[in-house]
Amino acid sequence: MSRGITNCNPGNIRRSRVRYRGERHPSTDASFKQFESMAWGYRAMFVLLDTYRKRYGLTTLREMIMRYAPPEENHTALYVAAVSDMTGIRPDEELDTRSRRVMVPIVAAMSRVENGCTARRSEVEQGWDLTGF
């Protein structure tokens, strides 16, 4: 089982000072956040991507994934291509991070890239519901 699944952190969000609802404290993973359930982990991904749009003006799949999975640590171009292929969303298409229709498939695809297995759609949708967007 992948680390992201074990941690209920399907996006492999690194530990930081930012605290998300549903985050486990204390974490037993030295590098990555842990969540109470997969739904809370998916919620964190939605909130983080929305923050990228609001705080940093990142509006496309390519821009968001470049920040989320930087080339210094990842094969970012392959990551972007994989999410684009899985969702049918072009890498430079502007995204509405407050649209369930747009974001649920993106986050599900990102989870697949991060963990190597298909996300449970019901858990991704529960995560969306927890955002309150």
PDB file of C-alpha atoms in Angstrom:
ATOM      1  CA  MET A   1       0.000   0.000   0.000  1.00  0.00           C
ATOM      2  CA  SER A   2       1.342   3.447  -0.889  1.00  0.00           C
ATOM      3  CA  ARG A   3       2.383   5.955   1.734  1.00  0.00           C
ATOM      4  CA  GLY A   4      -0.364   8.361   0.608  1.00  0.00           C
ATOM      5  CA  ILE A   5      -3.049   5.725   1.163  1.00  0.00           C
ATOM      6  CA  THR A   6      -1.578   4.652   4.507  1.00  0.00           C
ATOM      7  CA  ASN A   7      -1.548   8.299   5.664  1.00  0.00           C
ATOM      8  CA  CYS A   8      -5.040   9.024   4.249  1.00  0.00           C
ATOM      9  CA  ASN A   9      -3.142  11.709   2.329  1.00  0.00           C
ATOM     10  CA  PRO A  10      -3.853  10.847  -1.323  1.00  0.00           C
ATOM     11  CA  GLY A  11      -2.057  13.971  -2.514  1.00  0.00           C
ATOM     12  CA  ASN A  12       1.093  13.294  -0.490  1.00  0.00           C
ATOM     13  CA  ILE A  13       0.918  16.790   0.981  1.00  0.00           C
ATOM     14  CA  ARG A  14       4.098  17.501   2.905  1.00  0.00           C
ATOM     15  CA  ARG A  15       4.129  18.521   6.534  1.00  0.00           C
ATOM     16  CA  SER A  16       4.060  22.278   7.058  1.00  0.00           C
ATOM     17  CA  ARG A  17       2.766  24.917   9.439  1.00  0.00           C
ATOM     18  CA  VAL A  18      -0.548  24.933   7.560  1.00  0.00           C
ATOM     19  CA  ARG A  19      -3.212  22.991   9.453  1.00  0.00           C
ATOM     20  CA  TYR A  20      -6.083  21.414   7.574  1.00  0.00           C
ATOM     21  CA  ARG A  21      -9.359  20.260   9.030  1.00  0.00           C
ATOM     22  CA  GLY A  22      -9.253  16.514   9.587  1.00  0.00           C
ATOM     23  CA  GLU A  23      -5.467  16.447   9.972  1.00  0.00           C
ATOM     24  CA  ARG A  24      -4.126  13.966  12.546  1.00  0.00           C
ATOM     25  CA  HIS A  25      -2.020  15.306  15.400  1.00  0.00           C
ATOM     26  CA  PRO A  26       0.507  14.239  16.201  1.00  0.00           C
ATOM     27  CA  SER A  27       1.598  12.789  12.887  1.00  0.00           C
ATOM     28  CA  THR A  28       3.704   9.638  12.916  1.00  0.00           C
ATOM     29  CA  ASP A  29       5.138  10.399   9.454  1.00  0.00           C
ATOM     30  CA  ALA A  30       8.170  12.668   9.578  1.00  0.00           C
ATOM     31  CA  SER A  31       7.633  14.089   6.078  1.00  0.00           C
ATOM     32  CA  PHE A  32       3.961  13.949   5.114  1.00  0.00           C
ATOM     33  CA  LYS A  33       0.673  15.000   6.651  1.00  0.00           C
ATOM     34  CA  GLN A  34      -1.759  12.386   7.913  1.00  0.00           C
ATOM     35  CA  PHE A  35      -5.547  12.725   7.861  1.00  0.00           C
ATOM     36  CA  GLU A  36      -8.405  11.109   9.752  1.00  0.00           C
ATOM     37  CA  SER A  37      -9.881   9.682   6.530  1.00  0.00           C
ATOM     38  CA  MET A  38      -9.332   9.731   2.789  1.00  0.00           C
ATOM     39  CA  ALA A  39     -12.162  12.261   2.455  1.00  0.00           C
ATOM     40  CA  TRP A  40     -10.261  14.721   4.675  1.00  0.00           C
ATOM     41  CA  GLY A  41      -7.110  14.116   2.614  1.00  0.00           C
ATOM     42  CA  TYR A  42      -9.002  14.862  -0.598  1.00  0.00           C
ATOM     43  CA  ARG A  43     -10.499  17.968   0.995  1.00  0.00           C
ATOM     44  CA  ALA A  44      -6.961  19.203   1.721  1.00  0.00           C
ATOM     45  CA  MET A  45      -6.040  18.760  -1.948  1.00  0.00           C
ATOM     46  CA  PHE A  46      -9.064  20.799  -3.079  1.00  0.00           C
ATOM     47  CA  VAL A  47      -8.287  23.542  -0.567  1.00  0.00           C
ATOM     48  CA  LEU A  48      -4.606  23.629  -1.532  1.00  0.00           C
ATOM     49  CA  LEU A  49      -5.345  23.915  -5.263  1.00  0.00           C
ATOM     50  CA  ASP A  50      -7.898  26.660  -4.585  1.00  0.00           C
ATOM     51  CA  THR A  51      -5.248  28.470  -2.514  1.00  0.00           C
ATOM     52  CA  TYR A  52      -2.872  28.282  -5.478  1.00  0.00           C
ATOM     53  CA  ARG A  53      -5.465  30.129  -7.562  1.00  0.00           C
ATOM     54  CA  LYS A  54      -6.363  32.716  -4.926  1.00  0.00           C
ATOM     55  CA  ARG A  55      -2.936  33.437  -3.433  1.00  0.00           C
ATOM     56  CA  TYR A  56      -0.585  32.839  -6.357  1.00  0.00           C
ATOM     57  CA  GLY A  57      -2.784  33.432  -9.408  1.00  0.00           C
ATOM     58  CA  LEU A  58      -2.180  29.929 -10.769  1.00  0.00           C
ATOM     59  CA  THR A  59      -5.105  29.125 -13.024  1.00  0.00           C
ATOM     60  CA  THR A  60      -4.080  26.198 -15.239  1.00  0.00           C
ATOM     61  CA  LEU A  61      -3.377  22.535 -14.680  1.00  0.00           C
ATOM     62  CA  ARG A  62       0.254  23.045 -15.725  1.00  0.00           C
ATOM     63  CA  GLU A  63       0.790  25.995 -13.358  1.00  0.00           C
ATOM     64  CA  MET A  64      -0.803  24.235 -10.414  1.00  0.00           C
ATOM     65  CA  ILE A  65       1.036  20.958 -10.883  1.00  0.00           C
ATOM     66  CA  MET A  66       4.351  22.788 -11.414  1.00  0.00           C
ATOM     67  CA  ARG A  67       3.926  24.191  -7.902  1.00  0.00           C
ATOM     68  CA  TYR A  68       2.371  21.054  -6.412  1.00  0.00           C
ATOM     69  CA  ALA A  69       5.004  18.663  -7.778  1.00  0.00           C
ATOM     70  CA  PRO A  70       8.054  20.798  -8.663  1.00  0.00           C
ATOM     71  CA  PRO A  71      10.572  19.495 -11.213  1.00  0.00           C
ATOM     72  CA  GLU A  72      13.329  19.404  -8.574  1.00  0.00           C
ATOM     73  CA  GLU A  73      11.499  16.495  -6.925  1.00  0.00           C
ATOM     74  CA  ASN A  74       9.238  15.059  -9.652  1.00  0.00           C
ATOM     75  CA  HIS A  75       8.787  14.292 -13.332  1.00  0.00           C
ATOM     76  CA  THR A  76       6.432  17.257 -13.523  1.00  0.00           C
ATOM     77  CA  ALA A  77       5.908  17.227 -17.296  1.00  0.00           C
ATOM     78  CA  LEU A  78       4.838  13.568 -17.121  1.00  0.00           C
ATOM     79  CA  TYR A  79       2.585  14.362 -14.143  1.00  0.00           C
ATOM     80  CA  VAL A  80       0.863  17.166 -16.091  1.00  0.00           C
ATOM     81  CA  ALA A  81       0.487  14.949 -19.175  1.00  0.00           C
ATOM     82  CA  ALA A  82      -0.972  12.082 -17.138  1.00  0.00           C
ATOM     83  CA  VAL A  83      -3.568  14.258 -15.383  1.00  0.00           C
ATOM     84  CA  SER A  84      -4.437  15.939 -18.681  1.00  0.00           C
ATOM     85  CA  ASP A  85      -4.878  12.556 -20.405  1.00  0.00           C
ATOM     86  CA  MET A  86      -7.011  11.154 -17.578  1.00  0.00           C
ATOM     87  CA  THR A  87      -9.299  14.194 -17.389  1.00  0.00           C
ATOM     88  CA  GLY A  88      -9.375  15.528 -20.944  1.00  0.00           C
ATOM     89  CA  ILE A  89      -8.417  18.960 -19.573  1.00  0.00           C
ATOM     90  CA  ARG A  90      -5.701  20.664 -21.596  1.00  0.00           C
ATOM     91  CA  PRO A  91      -2.573  21.609 -19.595  1.00  0.00           C
ATOM     92  CA  ASP A  92      -3.007  25.344 -20.254  1.00  0.00           C
ATOM     93  CA  GLU A  93      -6.785  25.485 -19.948  1.00  0.00           C
ATOM     94  CA  GLU A  94      -7.988  27.886 -17.252  1.00  0.00           C
ATOM     95  CA  LEU A  95      -9.599  26.058 -14.319  1.00  0.00           C
ATOM     96  CA  ASP A  96     -12.421  26.986 -11.988  1.00  0.00           C
ATOM     97  CA  THR A  97     -11.209  25.618  -8.654  1.00  0.00           C
ATOM     98  CA  ARG A  98     -14.691  26.139  -7.205  1.00  0.00           C
ATOM     99  CA  SER A  99     -16.327  23.796  -9.748  1.00  0.00           C
ATOM    100  CA  ARG A 100     -17.056  20.265  -8.573  1.00  0.00           C
ATOM    101  CA  ARG A 101     -17.386  19.102 -12.201  1.00  0.00           C
ATOM    102  CA  VAL A 102     -13.870  20.368 -12.976  1.00  0.00           C
ATOM    103  CA  MET A 103     -12.008  19.604  -9.779  1.00  0.00           C
ATOM    104  CA  VAL A 104     -13.226  16.138  -8.747  1.00  0.00           C
ATOM    105  CA  PRO A 105     -11.723  14.474 -11.863  1.00  0.00           C
ATOM    106  CA  ILE A 106      -8.497  16.480 -11.494  1.00  0.00           C
ATOM    107  CA  VAL A 107      -7.969  15.514  -7.867  1.00  0.00           C
ATOM    108  CA  ALA A 108      -8.869  11.877  -8.619  1.00  0.00           C
ATOM    109  CA  ALA A 109      -6.277  11.858 -11.423  1.00  0.00           C
ATOM    110  CA  MET A 110      -3.646  13.482  -9.208  1.00  0.00           C
ATOM    111  CA  SER A 111      -4.306  10.833  -6.568  1.00  0.00           C
ATOM    112  CA  ARG A 112      -3.736   8.121  -9.180  1.00  0.00           C
ATOM    113  CA  VAL A 113      -0.398   9.685 -10.164  1.00  0.00           C
ATOM    114  CA  GLU A 114       0.622  10.041  -6.511  1.00  0.00           C
ATOM    115  CA  ASN A 115      -0.408   6.550  -5.385  1.00  0.00           C
ATOM    116  CA  GLY A 116      -0.435   4.322  -8.462  1.00  0.00           C
ATOM    117  CA  CYS A 117      -4.031   3.231  -7.946  1.00  0.00           C
ATOM    118  CA  THR A 118      -7.446   4.513  -8.951  1.00  0.00           C
ATOM    119  CA  ALA A 119      -9.099   6.819  -6.437  1.00  0.00           C
ATOM    120  CA  ARG A 120     -12.482   5.841  -5.029  1.00  0.00           C
ATOM    121  CA  ARG A 121     -14.772   8.400  -6.603  1.00  0.00           C
ATOM    122  CA  SER A 122     -17.069   8.412  -3.560  1.00  0.00           C
ATOM    123  CA  GLU A 123     -14.160   9.423  -1.288  1.00  0.00           C
ATOM    124  CA  VAL A 124     -13.071  12.189  -3.665  1.00  0.00           C
ATOM    125  CA  GLU A 125     -16.650  13.489  -3.784  1.00  0.00           C
ATOM    126  CA  GLN A 126     -16.904  13.326   0.022  1.00  0.00           C
ATOM    127  CA  GLY A 127     -13.729  15.406   0.158  1.00  0.00           C
ATOM    128  CA  TRP A 128     -15.325  17.959  -2.167  1.00  0.00           C
ATOM    129  CA  ASP A 129     -18.430  18.068   0.036  1.00  0.00           C
ATOM    130  CA  LEU A 130     -16.242  18.792   3.084  1.00  0.00           C
ATOM    131  CA  THR A 131     -14.820  21.948   1.429  1.00  0.00           C
ATOM    132  CA  GLY A 132     -18.085  23.855   1.588  1.00  0.00           C
ATOM    133  CA  PHE A 133     -17.295  25.466  -1.802  1.00  0.00           C
TER     134      PHE A 133
END
